[in-house]
mmCIF file of C-alpha atoms in Angstrom:
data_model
loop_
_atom_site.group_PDB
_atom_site.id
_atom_site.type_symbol
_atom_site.label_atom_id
_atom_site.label_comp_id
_atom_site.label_asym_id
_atom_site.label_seq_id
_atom_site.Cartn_x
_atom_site.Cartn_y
_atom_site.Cartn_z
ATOM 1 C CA UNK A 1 -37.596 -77.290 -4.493
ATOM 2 C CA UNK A 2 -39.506 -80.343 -3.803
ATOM 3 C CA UNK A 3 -36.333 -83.104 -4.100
ATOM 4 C CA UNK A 4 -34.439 -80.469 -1.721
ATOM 5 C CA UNK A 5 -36.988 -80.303 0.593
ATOM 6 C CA UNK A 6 -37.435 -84.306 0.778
ATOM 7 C CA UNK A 7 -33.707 -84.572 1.180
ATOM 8 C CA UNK A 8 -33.558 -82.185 3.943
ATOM 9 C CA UNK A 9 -36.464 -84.170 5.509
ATOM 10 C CA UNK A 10 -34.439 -87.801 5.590
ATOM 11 C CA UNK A 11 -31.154 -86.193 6.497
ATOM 12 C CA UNK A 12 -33.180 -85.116 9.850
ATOM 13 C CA UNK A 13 -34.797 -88.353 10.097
ATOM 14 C CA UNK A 14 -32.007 -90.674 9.780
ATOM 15 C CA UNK A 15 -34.222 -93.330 10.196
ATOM 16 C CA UNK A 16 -36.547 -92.596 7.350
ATOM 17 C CA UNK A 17 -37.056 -94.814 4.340
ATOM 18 C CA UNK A 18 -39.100 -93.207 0.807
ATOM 19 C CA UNK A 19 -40.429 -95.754 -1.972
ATOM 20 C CA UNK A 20 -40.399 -93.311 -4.744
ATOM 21 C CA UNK A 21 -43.301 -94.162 -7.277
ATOM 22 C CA UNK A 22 -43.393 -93.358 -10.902
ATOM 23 C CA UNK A 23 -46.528 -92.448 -12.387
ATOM 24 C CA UNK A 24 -47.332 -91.972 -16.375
ATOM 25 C CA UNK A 25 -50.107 -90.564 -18.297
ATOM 26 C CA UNK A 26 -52.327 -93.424 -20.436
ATOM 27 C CA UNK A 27 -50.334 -93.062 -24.132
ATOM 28 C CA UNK A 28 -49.250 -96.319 -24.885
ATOM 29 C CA UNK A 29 -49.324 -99.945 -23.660
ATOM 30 C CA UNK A 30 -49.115 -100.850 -19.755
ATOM 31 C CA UNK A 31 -45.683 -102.261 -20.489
ATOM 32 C CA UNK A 32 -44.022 -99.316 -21.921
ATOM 33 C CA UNK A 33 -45.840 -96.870 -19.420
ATOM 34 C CA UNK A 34 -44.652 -99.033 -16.763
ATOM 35 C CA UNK A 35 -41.279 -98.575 -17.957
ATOM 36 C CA UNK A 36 -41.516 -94.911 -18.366
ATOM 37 C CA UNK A 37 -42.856 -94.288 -14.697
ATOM 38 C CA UNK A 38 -40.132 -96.449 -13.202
ATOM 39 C CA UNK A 39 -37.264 -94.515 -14.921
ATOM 40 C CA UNK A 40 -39.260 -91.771 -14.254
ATOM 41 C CA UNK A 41 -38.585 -92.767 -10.250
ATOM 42 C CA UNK A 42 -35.523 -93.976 -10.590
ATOM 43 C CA UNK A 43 -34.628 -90.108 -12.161
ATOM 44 C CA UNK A 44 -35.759 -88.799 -8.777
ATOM 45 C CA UNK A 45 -33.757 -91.282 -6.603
ATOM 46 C CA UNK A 46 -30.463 -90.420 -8.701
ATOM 47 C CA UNK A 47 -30.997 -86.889 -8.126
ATOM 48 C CA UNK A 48 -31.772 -87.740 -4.561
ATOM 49 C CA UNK A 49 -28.502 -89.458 -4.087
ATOM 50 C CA UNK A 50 -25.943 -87.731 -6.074
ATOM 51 C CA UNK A 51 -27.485 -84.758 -5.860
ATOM 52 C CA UNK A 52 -28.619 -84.272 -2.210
ATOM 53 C CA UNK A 53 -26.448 -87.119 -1.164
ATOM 54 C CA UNK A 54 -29.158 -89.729 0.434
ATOM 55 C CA UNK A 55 -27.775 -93.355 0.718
ATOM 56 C CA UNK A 56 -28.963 -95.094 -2.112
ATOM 57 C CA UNK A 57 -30.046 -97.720 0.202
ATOM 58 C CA UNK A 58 -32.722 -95.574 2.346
ATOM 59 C CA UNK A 59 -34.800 -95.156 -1.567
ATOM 60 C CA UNK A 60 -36.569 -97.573 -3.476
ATOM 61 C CA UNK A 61 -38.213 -96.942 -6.785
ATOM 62 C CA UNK A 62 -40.967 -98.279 -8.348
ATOM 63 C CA UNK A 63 -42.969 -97.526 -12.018
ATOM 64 C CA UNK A 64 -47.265 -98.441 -11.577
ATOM 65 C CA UNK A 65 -47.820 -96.474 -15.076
ATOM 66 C CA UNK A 66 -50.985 -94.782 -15.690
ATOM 67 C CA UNK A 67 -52.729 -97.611 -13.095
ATOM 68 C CA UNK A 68 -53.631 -94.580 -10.584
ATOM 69 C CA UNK A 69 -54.246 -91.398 -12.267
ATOM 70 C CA UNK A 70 -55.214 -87.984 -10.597
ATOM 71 C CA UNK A 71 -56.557 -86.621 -13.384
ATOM 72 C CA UNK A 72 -58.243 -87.182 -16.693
ATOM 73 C CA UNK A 73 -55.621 -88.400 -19.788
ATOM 74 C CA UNK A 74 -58.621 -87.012 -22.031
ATOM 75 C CA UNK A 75 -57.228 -83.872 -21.774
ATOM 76 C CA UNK A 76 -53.172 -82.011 -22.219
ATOM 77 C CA UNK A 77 -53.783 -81.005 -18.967
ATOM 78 C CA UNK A 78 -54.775 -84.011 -16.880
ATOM 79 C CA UNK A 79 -52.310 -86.187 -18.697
ATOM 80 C CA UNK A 80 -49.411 -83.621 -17.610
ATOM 81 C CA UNK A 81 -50.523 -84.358 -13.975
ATOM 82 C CA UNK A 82 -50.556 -87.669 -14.036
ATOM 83 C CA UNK A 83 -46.860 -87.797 -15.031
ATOM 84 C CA UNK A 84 -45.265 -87.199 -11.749
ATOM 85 C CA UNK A 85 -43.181 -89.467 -8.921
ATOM 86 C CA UNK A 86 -44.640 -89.581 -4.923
ATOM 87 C CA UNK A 87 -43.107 -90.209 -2.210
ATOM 88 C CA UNK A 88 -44.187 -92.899 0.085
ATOM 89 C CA UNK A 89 -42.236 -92.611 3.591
ATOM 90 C CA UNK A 90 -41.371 -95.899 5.560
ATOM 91 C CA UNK A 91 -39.512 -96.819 8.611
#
């Protein structure tokens, strides 16, 4: 529901730019999670363009690991939420 709704949100704002961020939880090195959160936005922007059928070049995608977590990694729980992709919305 959430990609759909962000795709019906740039195909009214033609103008509208997202930098899609991958985040990770804190298992592993900074590399590797790195990695992981950047395929992790580049999933979303796929979806986002063959999917929903954004222009690839309106979506940018970027992977910042577990560098900005919004909840504990001590826990299942609060790692789970820390793997997720924003949206950042640009012009």
């Amino acid at each position: 529901g959430a990609l759909a709704a962000l795709a019906e949100m740039m195909k009214a704002e033609e103008g509208l730019k997202v930098l899609l961020v991958g985040h990770s939880d804190m298992s592993g090195s900074v590399e590797g999670n790195i990695t992981v959160s950047r395929r992790r936005a580049e999933s979303v922007r796929t979806s986002l363009i063959n999917d929903h059928g954004i222009a690839p070049d309106r979506l940018e995608a970027y992977g910042i690991g577990f560098l900005s977590p919004r909840a504990t990694n001590e826990t299942e729980e609060g790692a789970q939420k820390n793997r997720h992709v924003e949206a950042v919305f640009s012009r």
